[in-house]
CSV table of C-alpha atoms and ligand atoms in Angstrom, one decimal:
chain,number,residue,atom,x,y,z
A,1,UNK,CA,0.0,0.0,0.0
A,2,UNK,CA,2.9,2.3,0.7
A,3,UNK,CA,4.4,1.6,-2.7
A,4,UNK,CA,1.0,2.3,-4.3
A,5,UNK,CA,0.8,5.7,-2.5
A,6,UNK,CA,4.3,6.6,-3.6
A,7,UNK,CA,3.5,5.7,-7.2
A,8,UNK,CA,0.3,7.8,-7.1
A,9,UNK,CA,2.3,10.7,-5.7
A,10,UNK,CA,4.5,10.4,-8.8
A,11,UNK,CA,1.4,10.5,-11.1
A,12,UNK,CA,1.5,6.7,-11.8
A,13,UNK,CA,-1.7,4.7,-11.4
A,14,UNK,CA,-0.8,1.3,-10.0
A,15,UNK,CA,-2.6,-2.0,-10.6
A,16,UNK,CA,-2.6,-4.0,-7.3
A,17,UNK,CA,-3.2,-7.7,-7.2
A,18,UNK,CA,-4.1,-9.1,-3.8
A,19,UNK,CA,-4.5,-12.8,-3.3
A,20,UNK,CA,-6.8,-12.2,-0.3
A,21,UNK,CA,-10.1,-10.3,0.1
A,22,UNK,CA,-11.1,-6.8,1.1
A,23,UNK,CA,-10.5,-6.2,4.8
A,24,UNK,CA,-14.2,-6.4,5.6
A,25,UNK,CA,-14.6,-9.8,4.0
A,26,UNK,CA,-11.3,-10.9,5.4
A,27,UNK,CA,-12.5,-10.1,8.8
A,28,UNK,CA,-15.5,-12.4,8.4
A,29,UNK,CA,-13.2,-15.2,7.2
A,30,UNK,CA,-11.0,-14.8,10.3
A,31,UNK,CA,-14.0,-14.8,12.6
A,32,UNK,CA,-15.3,-17.9,10.8
A,33,UNK,CA,-11.9,-19.6,11.3
A,34,UNK,CA,-12.1,-18.9,15.1
A,35,UNK,CA,-15.8,-20.0,15.3
A,36,UNK,CA,-15.9,-23.0,12.9
A,37,UNK,CA,-12.2,-23.9,12.6
A,38,UNK,CA,-12.2,-23.8,8.8
A,39,UNK,CA,-9.1,-22.0,7.5
A,40,UNK,CA,-9.3,-20.2,4.2
A,41,UNK,CA,-5.7,-20.4,2.9
A,42,UNK,CA,-6.2,-17.2,0.9
A,43,UNK,CA,-8.0,-15.1,3.5
A,44,UNK,CA,-6.6,-15.2,7.0
A,45,UNK,CA,-4.3,-13.3,9.4
A,46,UNK,CA,-1.4,-13.4,6.9
A,47,UNK,CA,-3.2,-12.9,3.6
A,48,UNK,CA,-5.7,-10.3,2.5
A,49,UNK,CA,-6.0,-6.5,2.2
A,50,UNK,CA,-3.6,-4.7,4.4
A,51,UNK,CA,-1.3,-7.7,4.7
A,52,UNK,CA,-0.1,-9.3,7.9
A,53,UNK,CA,0.1,-5.9,9.7
A,54,UNK,CA,-3.7,-5.4,9.7
A,55,UNK,CA,-4.2,-7.9,12.5
A,56,UNK,CA,-1.2,-7.0,14.6
A,57,UNK,CA,-0.4,-5.0,17.6
A,58,UNK,CA,0.5,-2.2,15.2
A,59,UNK,CA,3.8,-1.4,16.9
A,60,UNK,CA,5.3,1.3,14.7
A,61,UNK,CA,8.7,1.6,16.1
A,62,UNK,CA,11.8,0.2,14.4
A,63,UNK,CA,15.5,0.5,14.4
A,64,UNK,CA,15.2,3.5,12.1
A,65,UNK,CA,12.9,5.5,14.4
A,66,UNK,CA,13.2,9.3,13.9
A,67,UNK,CA,14.7,9.0,10.4
A,68,UNK,CA,12.9,11.2,7.8
A,69,UNK,CA,11.5,8.0,6.2
A,70,UNK,CA,10.1,6.7,9.5
A,71,UNK,CA,8.5,10.1,10.2
A,72,UNK,CA,7.0,10.0,6.7
A,73,UNK,CA,5.5,6.6,7.5
A,74,UNK,CA,4.0,7.9,10.7
A,75,UNK,CA,2.7,11.0,8.9
A,76,UNK,CA,1.0,8.7,6.3
A,77,UNK,CA,-0.6,6.7,9.1
A,78,UNK,CA,-1.9,10.0,10.6
A,79,UNK,CA,-3.1,11.2,7.3
A,80,UNK,CA,-5.3,8.1,7.0
A,81,UNK,CA,-6.7,8.1,10.5
A,82,UNK,CA,-4.1,7.3,13.1
A,83,UNK,CA,-4.1,9.4,16.3
A,84,UNK,CA,-1.6,12.3,16.1
A,85,UNK,CA,0.2,11.3,19.3
A,86,UNK,CA,2.1,8.6,17.4
A,87,UNK,CA,4.3,11.6,16.3
A,88,UNK,CA,5.6,12.1,19.9
A,89,UNK,CA,5.2,8.9,21.9
A,90,UNK,CA,8.4,6.9,22.3
A,91,UNK,CA,6.9,3.5,21.2
A,92,UNK,CA,3.9,4.3,19.0
A,93,UNK,CA,1.4,1.6,18.5
A,94,UNK,CA,-2.0,1.5,16.8
A,95,UNK,CA,-3.9,-1.7,17.5
A,96,UNK,CA,-5.8,-3.8,15.0
A,97,UNK,CA,-9.0,-1.9,15.4
A,98,UNK,CA,-7.3,1.4,14.3
A,99,UNK,CA,-5.2,-0.4,11.6
A,100,UNK,CA,-8.2,-1.9,9.9
A,101,UNK,CA,-9.8,1.5,9.5
A,102,UNK,CA,-6.6,2.9,8.1
A,103,UNK,CA,-6.4,0.1,5.5
A,104,UNK,CA,-9.9,1.0,4.4
A,105,UNK,CA,-9.0,4.7,4.1
A,106,UNK,CA,-5.8,3.9,2.1
A,107,UNK,CA,-7.8,1.6,-0.2
A,108,UNK,CA,-10.4,4.3,-0.9
A,109,UNK,CA,-7.7,6.9,-1.6
A,110,UNK,CA,-5.9,4.5,-4.1
A,111,UNK,CA,-9.2,3.9,-5.9
A,112,UNK,CA,-10.3,7.5,-5.9
A,113,UNK,CA,-7.0,8.5,-7.5
A,114,UNK,CA,-7.1,6.1,-10.3
A,115,UNK,CA,-5.4,3.0,-8.9
A,116,UNK,CA,-6.9,-0.4,-9.5
A,117,UNK,CA,-7.2,-3.2,-6.9
A,118,UNK,CA,-8.0,-6.8,-7.9
A,119,UNK,CA,-8.9,-9.1,-5.0
A,120,UNK,CA,-8.7,-12.9,-4.9
A,121,UNK,CA,-6.0,-12.3,-7.5
A,122,UNK,CA,-3.0,-14.5,-6.7
A,123,UNK,CA,0.2,-13.9,-8.7
A,124,UNK,CA,0.9,-17.4,-10.1
A,125,UNK,CA,3.5,-16.7,-12.7
A,126,UNK,CA,5.9,-14.1,-14.1
A,127,UNK,CA,6.5,-13.6,-17.8
A,128,UNK,CA,10.1,-12.7,-18.5
A,129,UNK,CA,11.4,-11.6,-21.8
A,130,UNK,CA,15.0,-10.6,-22.6
A,131,UNK,CA,15.8,-10.8,-18.9
A,132,UNK,CA,13.1,-8.3,-17.9
A,133,UNK,CA,9.6,-8.6,-16.5
A,134,UNK,CA,7.1,-8.5,-19.4
A,135,UNK,CA,3.9,-9.6,-17.7
A,136,UNK,CA,2.2,-11.5,-14.9
A,137,UNK,CA,-0.3,-14.3,-14.6
A,138,UNK,CA,-3.0,-14.2,-12.1
A,139,UNK,CA,-4.8,-17.3,-10.7
A,140,UNK,CA,-3.1,-19.3,-13.5
A,141,UNK,CA,-5.3,-17.8,-16.2
A,142,UNK,CA,-5.4,-14.0,-16.5
A,143,UNK,CA,-2.4,-12.4,-18.3
A,144,UNK,CA,-1.4,-8.8,-17.7
A,145,UNK,CA,1.5,-6.9,-19.3
A,146,UNK,CA,3.8,-5.3,-16.8
A,147,UNK,CA,6.6,-2.8,-17.2
A,148,UNK,CA,7.6,-2.9,-13.5
A,149,UNK,CA,6.5,-5.5,-10.9
A,150,UNK,CA,6.8,-4.5,-7.3
A,151,UNK,CA,6.6,-7.7,-5.4
A,152,UNK,CA,5.4,-7.2,-1.8
A,153,UNK,CA,4.2,-10.7,-0.9
A,154,UNK,CA,5.2,-10.9,2.7
A,155,UNK,CA,7.0,-13.8,4.4
A,156,UNK,CA,4.2,-16.4,4.2
A,157,UNK,CA,3.8,-16.6,0.4
A,158,UNK,CA,5.7,-19.9,0.2
A,159,UNK,CA,4.0,-20.9,-3.1
A,160,UNK,CA,5.1,-17.6,-4.6
A,161,UNK,CA,8.7,-18.1,-3.5
A,162,UNK,CA,8.6,-21.5,-5.2
A,163,UNK,CA,7.3,-20.0,-8.4
A,164,UNK,CA,10.0,-17.4,-8.4
A,165,UNK,CA,12.7,-20.1,-7.9
A,166,UNK,CA,11.3,-22.1,-10.8
A,167,UNK,CA,11.4,-18.9,-12.9
A,168,UNK,CA,15.1,-18.5,-12.2
A,169,UNK,CA,14.7,-15.5,-9.9
A,170,UNK,CA,17.7,-15.5,-7.6
A,171,UNK,CA,16.8,-16.4,-4.0
A,172,UNK,CA,19.0,-17.2,-1.0
A,173,UNK,CA,18.6,-18.5,2.5
A,174,UNK,CA,18.1,-16.1,5.3
A,175,UNK,CA,18.3,-17.0,9.0
A,176,UNK,CA,15.2,-16.7,11.2
A,177,UNK,CA,14.3,-17.2,14.8
A,178,UNK,CA,11.7,-19.7,16.1
A,179,UNK,CA,10.2,-20.6,19.4
A,180,UNK,CA,7.1,-20.0,21.4
A,181,UNK,CA,4.7,-17.3,22.7
A,182,UNK,CA,4.9,-16.7,26.4
A,183,UNK,CA,1.9,-15.3,28.2
A,184,UNK,CA,1.3,-14.0,31.7
A,185,UNK,CA,-1.6,-12.2,33.3
A,186,UNK,CA,-1.0,-8.5,32.5
A,187,UNK,CA,-0.8,-7.7,36.2
A,188,UNK,CA,2.1,-10.1,36.7
A,189,UNK,CA,4.0,-8.2,34.0
A,190,UNK,CA,3.0,-4.9,35.5
A,191,UNK,CA,4.5,-6.1,38.8
A,192,UNK,CA,7.7,-7.2,37.0
A,193,UNK,CA,8.1,-3.8,35.4
A,194,UNK,CA,6.4,-1.3,37.7
A,195,UNK,CA,7.0,-3.1,41.1
A,196,UNK,CA,4.6,-4.1,43.8
A,197,UNK,CA,3.9,-0.5,44.8
A,198,UNK,CA,2.9,0.9,41.4
A,199,UNK,CA,1.6,-2.2,39.5
A,200,UNK,CA,-2.0,-1.0,39.7
A,201,UNK,CA,-1.4,2.8,39.7
A,202,UNK,CA,-4.4,4.5,38.0
A,203,UNK,CA,-3.9,5.5,34.3
A,204,UNK,CA,-0.9,3.1,34.0
A,205,UNK,CA,-0.6,1.4,30.6
A,206,UNK,CA,-0.1,-2.4,30.5
A,207,UNK,CA,3.7,-2.8,30.9
A,208,UNK,CA,6.0,-3.9,28.1
A,209,UNK,CA,9.3,-5.8,28.4
A,210,UNK,CA,12.2,-7.0,26.4
A,211,UNK,CA,14.5,-9.8,27.6
A,212,UNK,CA,17.6,-11.2,25.9
A,213,UNK,CA,20.0,-14.0,26.7
A,214,UNK,CA,23.0,-15.2,24.8
A,215,UNK,CA,24.2,-18.7,25.6
A,216,UNK,CA,28.0,-18.3,26.1
A,217,UNK,CA,28.7,-21.9,25.1
A,218,UNK,CA,26.8,-21.9,21.8
A,219,UNK,CA,26.7,-18.2,21.0
A,220,UNK,CA,23.0,-18.4,20.2
A,221,UNK,CA,20.7,-15.7,21.2
A,222,UNK,CA,17.2,-16.0,22.8
A,223,UNK,CA,15.0,-13.0,22.7
A,224,UNK,CA,11.5,-11.7,23.4
A,225,UNK,CA,10.1,-10.2,20.3
A,226,UNK,CA,6.8,-8.5,19.2
A,227,UNK,CA,5.6,-8.1,22.7
A,228,UNK,CA,1.9,-7.4,23.0
A,229,UNK,CA,0.9,-5.9,26.4
A,230,UNK,CA,-2.8,-6.3,27.1
A,231,UNK,CA,-3.0,-8.3,23.9
A,232,UNK,CA,-4.0,-11.6,22.5
A,233,UNK,CA,-2.3,-14.7,21.1
A,234,UNK,CA,-3.8,-15.4,17.6
A,235,UNK,CA,-3.7,-18.5,15.4
A,236,UNK,CA,-2.0,-16.9,12.4
A,237,UNK,CA,-2.0,-20.0,10.2
A,238,UNK,CA,-2.3,-19.6,6.4
A,239,UNK,CA,-1.7,-23.2,5.1
A,240,UNK,CA,-3.8,-26.3,5.7
A,241,UNK,CA,-2.2,-28.6,8.3
A,242,UNK,CA,0.4,-26.1,9.5
A,243,UNK,CA,-0.1,-24.1,12.6
A,244,UNK,CA,1.6,-20.9,13.5
A,245,UNK,CA,0.9,-18.2,16.2
A,246,UNK,CA,1.5,-14.5,16.6
A,247,UNK,CA,0.3,-11.7,18.9
A,248,UNK,CA,-2.0,-8.8,18.4
A,249,UNK,CA,-3.8,-6.1,20.4
A,250,UNK,CA,-6.5,-3.5,20.2
A,251,UNK,CA,-5.6,0.2,20.6
A,252,UNK,CA,-6.7,0.1,24.3
A,253,UNK,CA,-4.4,-2.8,25.1
A,254,UNK,CA,-6.9,-3.7,27.8
A,255,UNK,CA,-7.0,-7.5,27.8
A,256,UNK,CA,-6.1,-9.3,31.0
A,257,UNK,CA,-3.0,-10.9,29.4
A,258,UNK,CA,0.4,-9.8,28.1
A,259,UNK,CA,2.2,-12.0,25.6
A,260,UNK,CA,5.4,-12.0,23.6
A,261,UNK,CA,7.2,-14.2,21.1
A,262,UNK,CA,10.2,-15.9,22.8
A,263,UNK,CA,12.5,-17.1,20.1
A,264,UNK,CA,15.9,-18.7,19.5
A,265,UNK,CA,18.2,-17.5,16.7
A,266,UNK,CA,18.6,-20.1,14.0
A,267,UNK,CA,21.4,-20.3,11.4
A,268,UNK,CA,21.2,-21.4,7.8
A,269,UNK,CA,23.1,-24.6,8.9
A,270,UNK,CA,20.1,-25.5,11.0
A,271,UNK,CA,18.1,-25.8,7.8
A,272,UNK,CA,17.7,-29.3,6.2
A,273,UNK,CA,19.8,-28.4,3.2
A,274,UNK,CA,21.6,-25.7,1.3
A,275,UNK,CA,18.7,-25.2,-1.1
A,276,UNK,CA,17.5,-21.6,-1.1
A,277,UNK,CA,14.1,-22.6,0.0
A,278,UNK,CA,15.2,-25.0,2.8
A,279,UNK,CA,14.2,-22.4,5.5
A,280,UNK,CA,10.6,-22.8,4.4
A,281,UNK,CA,10.8,-26.6,5.0
A,282,UNK,CA,12.4,-25.9,8.4
A,283,UNK,CA,9.5,-23.7,9.4
A,284,UNK,CA,6.8,-26.0,7.8
A,285,UNK,CA,8.0,-29.1,9.7
A,286,UNK,CA,7.6,-27.4,13.1
A,287,UNK,CA,4.2,-26.0,12.1
A,288,UNK,CA,3.0,-29.4,10.9
A,289,UNK,CA,4.1,-31.1,14.1
A,290,UNK,CA,2.2,-28.4,16.1
A,291,UNK,CA,-1.0,-28.9,14.0
A,292,UNK,CA,-0.9,-32.7,14.6
A,293,UNK,CA,0.1,-32.6,18.2
A,294,UNK,CA,-2.9,-30.4,19.1
A,295,UNK,CA,-5.4,-32.8,17.4
A,296,UNK,CA,-5.6,-31.4,13.9
A,297,UNK,CA,-8.5,-29.0,14.5
A,298,UNK,CA,-6.6,-25.8,15.0
A,299,UNK,CA,-6.4,-25.9,18.7
A,300,UNK,CA,-3.1,-24.6,19.9
A,301,UNK,CA,-0.3,-26.7,21.7
A,302,UNK,CA,0.4,-25.3,25.1
A,303,UNK,CA,2.3,-26.1,28.3
A,304,UNK,CA,2.6,-24.2,31.6
A,305,UNK,CA,6.1,-22.7,31.8
A,306,UNK,CA,7.0,-24.6,35.0
A,307,UNK,CA,6.0,-27.9,33.4
A,308,UNK,CA,8.0,-27.1,30.3
A,309,UNK,CA,11.0,-26.5,32.6
A,310,UNK,CA,10.2,-29.6,34.7
A,311,UNK,CA,9.7,-31.8,31.7
A,312,UNK,CA,6.0,-32.8,32.1
A,313,UNK,CA,2.8,-32.4,30.2
A,314,UNK,CA,0.6,-29.9,32.1
A,315,UNK,CA,-2.5,-31.4,33.8
A,316,UNK,CA,-4.4,-28.3,33.0
A,317,UNK,CA,-3.4,-25.1,31.1
A,318,UNK,CA,-3.5,-21.7,32.8
A,319,UNK,CA,-6.1,-19.2,31.6
A,320,UNK,CA,-4.9,-17.5,28.5
A,321,UNK,CA,-6.0,-15.2,25.7
A,322,UNK,CA,-6.1,-17.7,22.8
A,323,UNK,CA,-9.6,-17.8,21.4
A,324,UNK,CA,-9.1,-21.1,19.5
A,325,UNK,CA,-8.5,-23.1,22.6
A,326,UNK,CA,-5.4,-25.0,23.7
A,327,UNK,CA,-4.3,-28.6,24.2
A,328,UNK,CA,-1.7,-29.7,26.8
A,329,UNK,CA,1.2,-31.2,25.0
A,330,UNK,CA,5.0,-31.6,25.4
A,331,UNK,CA,6.2,-28.6,23.5
A,332,UNK,CA,9.7,-30.0,23.4
A,333,UNK,CA,8.6,-32.5,20.8
A,334,UNK,CA,7.7,-29.8,18.3
A,335,UNK,CA,11.2,-28.3,18.1
A,336,UNK,CA,14.7,-29.2,17.1
A,337,UNK,CA,16.7,-30.0,20.3
A,338,UNK,CA,18.8,-26.8,20.2
A,339,UNK,CA,15.7,-24.6,20.4
A,340,UNK,CA,14.5,-26.4,23.5
A,341,UNK,CA,18.0,-26.3,25.1
A,342,UNK,CA,18.4,-22.6,24.4
A,343,UNK,CA,15.0,-21.7,25.8
A,344,UNK,CA,15.7,-23.7,29.0
A,345,UNK,CA,19.1,-22.0,29.4
A,346,UNK,CA,17.4,-18.6,29.1
A,347,UNK,CA,14.8,-19.5,31.7
A,348,UNK,CA,17.5,-20.5,34.2
A,349,UNK,CA,19.1,-17.0,33.8
A,350,UNK,CA,15.9,-15.1,33.9
A,351,UNK,CA,14.6,-17.0,36.9
A,352,UNK,CA,17.5,-15.4,38.8
A,353,UNK,CA,17.0,-11.9,37.3
A,354,UNK,CA,13.2,-11.8,37.2
A,355,UNK,CA,11.7,-14.5,39.3
A,356,UNK,CA,8.1,-13.3,38.6
A,357,UNK,CA,8.7,-13.6,34.8
A,358,UNK,CA,9.7,-17.3,35.2
A,359,UNK,CA,7.0,-18.2,37.6
A,360,UNK,CA,3.9,-20.4,38.0
A,361,UNK,CA,1.6,-17.9,36.3
A,362,UNK,CA,3.3,-18.2,32.9
A,363,UNK,CA,2.1,-20.3,30.0
A,364,UNK,CA,3.8,-21.2,26.7
A,365,UNK,CA,1.9,-21.6,23.4
A,366,UNK,CA,3.5,-22.7,20.2
A,367,UNK,CA,4.9,-22.4,17.7
A,368,UNK,CA,6.2,-19.0,16.6
A,369,UNK,CA,8.0,-19.6,13.4
A,370,UNK,CA,7.2,-16.7,11.1
A,371,UNK,CA,9.3,-14.0,12.8
A,372,UNK,CA,10.8,-13.0,9.4
A,373,UNK,CA,11.3,-14.4,6.0
A,374,UNK,CA,13.6,-17.4,5.7
A,375,UNK,CA,14.3,-16.4,2.1
A,376,UNK,CA,15.8,-13.3,0.5
A,377,UNK,CA,15.0,-12.3,-3.1
A,378,UNK,CA,18.4,-11.1,-4.1
A,379,UNK,CA,18.3,-7.5,-5.4
A,380,UNK,CA,20.8,-4.9,-6.4
A,381,UNK,CA,21.3,-1.3,-5.2
A,382,UNK,CA,18.5,-0.2,-7.5
A,383,UNK,CA,16.1,-2.6,-5.6
A,384,UNK,CA,15.8,-4.8,-8.7
A,385,UNK,CA,16.2,-8.6,-8.7
A,386,UNK,CA,19.7,-9.5,-9.7
A,387,UNK,CA,18.4,-11.9,-12.3
A,388,UNK,CA,15.3,-10.3,-13.6
A,389,UNK,CA,15.1,-6.6,-14.6
A,390,UNK,CA,12.1,-4.5,-13.5
A,391,UNK,CA,11.2,-7.1,-10.8
A,392,UNK,CA,11.4,-5.1,-7.6
A,393,UNK,CA,11.1,-7.3,-4.5
A,394,UNK,CA,10.1,-5.1,-1.5
A,395,UNK,CA,9.0,-5.5,2.1
A,396,UNK,CA,9.3,-8.4,4.5
A,397,UNK,CA,9.0,-11.1,1.8
A,398,UNK,CA,11.9,-9.6,0.0
A,399,UNK,CA,14.0,-10.3,3.0
A,400,UNK,CA,15.4,-6.8,3.5
A,401,UNK,CA,13.0,-5.5,6.1
A,402,UNK,CA,11.1,-6.7,9.2
A,403,UNK,CA,8.0,-5.2,10.6
A,404,UNK,CA,5.5,-2.6,9.5
A,405,UNK,CA,7.6,0.5,9.5
A,406,UNK,CA,10.7,-0.8,8.0
A,407,UNK,CA,8.7,-2.6,5.3
A,408,UNK,CA,6.8,0.6,4.5
A,409,UNK,CA,10.1,2.5,4.3
A,410,UNK,CA,11.6,-0.2,2.0
A,411,UNK,CA,8.6,0.2,-0.4
A,412,UNK,CA,8.9,4.0,-0.4
A,413,UNK,CA,12.7,3.9,-1.1
A,414,UNK,CA,12.3,1.3,-3.8
A,415,UNK,CA,9.7,3.3,-5.7
A,416,UNK,CA,11.7,6.4,-5.4
A,417,UNK,CA,14.8,4.6,-6.7
A,418,UNK,CA,13.0,3.0,-9.6
A,419,UNK,CA,11.5,6.3,-10.7
A,420,UNK,CA,14.8,8.2,-10.8
B,1,FAD,C1,-0.4,-11.2,14.1
B,1,FAD,C2,0.8,-10.3,13.6
B,1,FAD,C3,1.2,-9.3,14.5
B,1,FAD,C4,2.3,-8.5,14.1
B,1,FAD,N1,2.6,-7.4,14.9
B,1,FAD,C5,3.5,-6.5,14.4
B,1,FAD,C6,3.7,-5.2,15.1
B,1,FAD,O1,3.1,-5.0,16.1
B,1,FAD,N2,4.6,-4.4,14.6
B,1,FAD,C7,5.3,-4.6,13.4
B,1,FAD,O2,6.1,-3.8,13.0
B,1,FAD,N3,5.1,-5.8,12.7
B,1,FAD,C8,4.2,-6.7,13.2
B,1,FAD,N4,4.0,-7.8,12.4
B,1,FAD,C9,4.7,-8.1,11.2
B,1,FAD,C10,4.2,-7.2,10.1
B,1,FAD,O3,2.8,-7.4,9.9
B,1,FAD,C11,4.9,-7.4,8.8
B,1,FAD,O4,6.3,-7.1,9.0
B,1,FAD,C12,4.4,-6.5,7.7
B,1,FAD,O5,3.1,-6.7,7.5
B,1,FAD,C13,5.2,-6.8,6.4
B,1,FAD,O6,4.6,-6.0,5.4
B,1,FAD,P1,4.7,-6.5,3.9
B,1,FAD,O7,3.8,-5.6,3.1
B,1,FAD,O8,6.0,-6.6,3.4
B,1,FAD,O9,4.0,-8.0,3.8
B,1,FAD,P2,2.6,-8.5,4.3
B,1,FAD,O10,2.0,-7.5,5.3
B,1,FAD,O11,2.7,-9.9,4.7
B,1,FAD,O12,1.7,-8.4,3.0
B,1,FAD,C14,1.9,-9.2,1.9
B,1,FAD,C15,0.6,-9.2,1.0
B,1,FAD,O13,0.8,-9.8,-0.2
B,1,FAD,C16,-0.3,-10.7,-0.4
B,1,FAD,N5,0.2,-11.8,-1.3
B,1,FAD,C17,1.1,-12.8,-0.9
B,1,FAD,N6,1.3,-13.6,-2.0
B,1,FAD,C18,0.6,-13.1,-3.0
B,1,FAD,C19,0.5,-13.5,-4.4
B,1,FAD,N7,1.2,-14.5,-4.9
B,1,FAD,N8,-0.3,-12.8,-5.2
B,1,FAD,C20,-1.0,-11.7,-4.7
B,1,FAD,N9,-0.9,-11.3,-3.4
B,1,FAD,C21,-0.1,-12.0,-2.6
B,1,FAD,C22,-0.8,-11.1,0.9
B,1,FAD,O14,-2.2,-11.4,0.9
B,1,FAD,C23,-0.6,-9.8,1.7
B,1,FAD,O15,-1.7,-8.9,1.6
B,1,FAD,C24,2.9,-8.7,12.8
B,1,FAD,C25,2.5,-9.8,12.0
B,1,FAD,C26,1.4,-10.6,12.4
B,1,FAD,C27,1.0,-11.7,11.5
């Protein structure tokens, strides 16, 4: 959407092809998934208008905060309905309720200014002529000529990565992190962060945290990531038989729970082979084990933290925010051994530093595997694919950004570069 806005600013009317549905219809599909446990692989928390960010916590901070580009992204969000205070707060966040409204406003703007949006329109092939993009194929049947193809497919478009590989587009492996979601009652986290005296002070926001641990023996890092204070753990699956979690929140961050991804850094050597797409297999194997372990009906594998540490399946799972329900399993069985060992090593350290964090109230749900893209679509300094001219991979799926703000910045910079 940010690429489209940039093109419109330059007087170019973009054609957008979105495999999913309009945000309103997508919302119905997500609610149906929760209610009836039927996943639409084309319309879910990953796929559909607005992309993966629409059902997120909407954290807008990134490593490039305060840069002119980051400010431009914030200003664009404000222009389309975000509250003005995101300009000044240290860690701006929007919440899914606000984000979905912004997505509608951006869509209307694109349409009113001559852009075209095709829904349920999956890119299934790229036509290349003399080393340049000449056209695209949608849903296997519709052909469109194309002079420039901005490819912003996100990190979950595994079929698209395969198609690109088959077409000779250069791809390479990229390391990711995998692990679990950890959740506590929000009040426990407030006590960890604000202390016993102020944990319930009036007007206090649900507390955030960030923990890191590096195993000195192995050099691997364990980190909390995408923390959602007063949020919800969501079933963010997009493929039949493969289960993946993520976290989201509403603007008010008022739920009784606070969760975060808790992930272990993986290296390319952890992948099953040197094939550029081996990282996809690595993720998919964990996701498939999770789906099967929890009974193949989209319930979520879970284990109370102290049982995970003690090595036993929980007799009952603590109250948690996951609407799709949980099943007590041995989470260790879902992951490669090194992931489990690194998590355990981090818990030992954090138990000493923050005993309330590693305490009886915490529960683990799994898996968190889509922290970033396990593939990079190799591009040059002009943002073009190194093998196919006028193919411009952008955003998280290109493998050069992570998160809403940095992906938006990547899109803006790519369009600017391509138009000069
Ligand atoms: C639940 C959740 C919470 C998150 N929370 C945060 C957060 O708080 N802060 C943050 O910075 N980041 C968060 N993220 C990550 C963030 O959403 C992504 O980094 C960001 O959306 C990446 O943007 P993108 O446009 O590159 O890709 P995406 O948002 O993934 O968009 C890709 C789009 O391409 C479409 N598509 C895919 N393949 C095709 C195809 N073949 N043909 C046509 N269309 C296709 C998809 O339907 C989708 O709309 C969260 C993600 C999730 C899932």
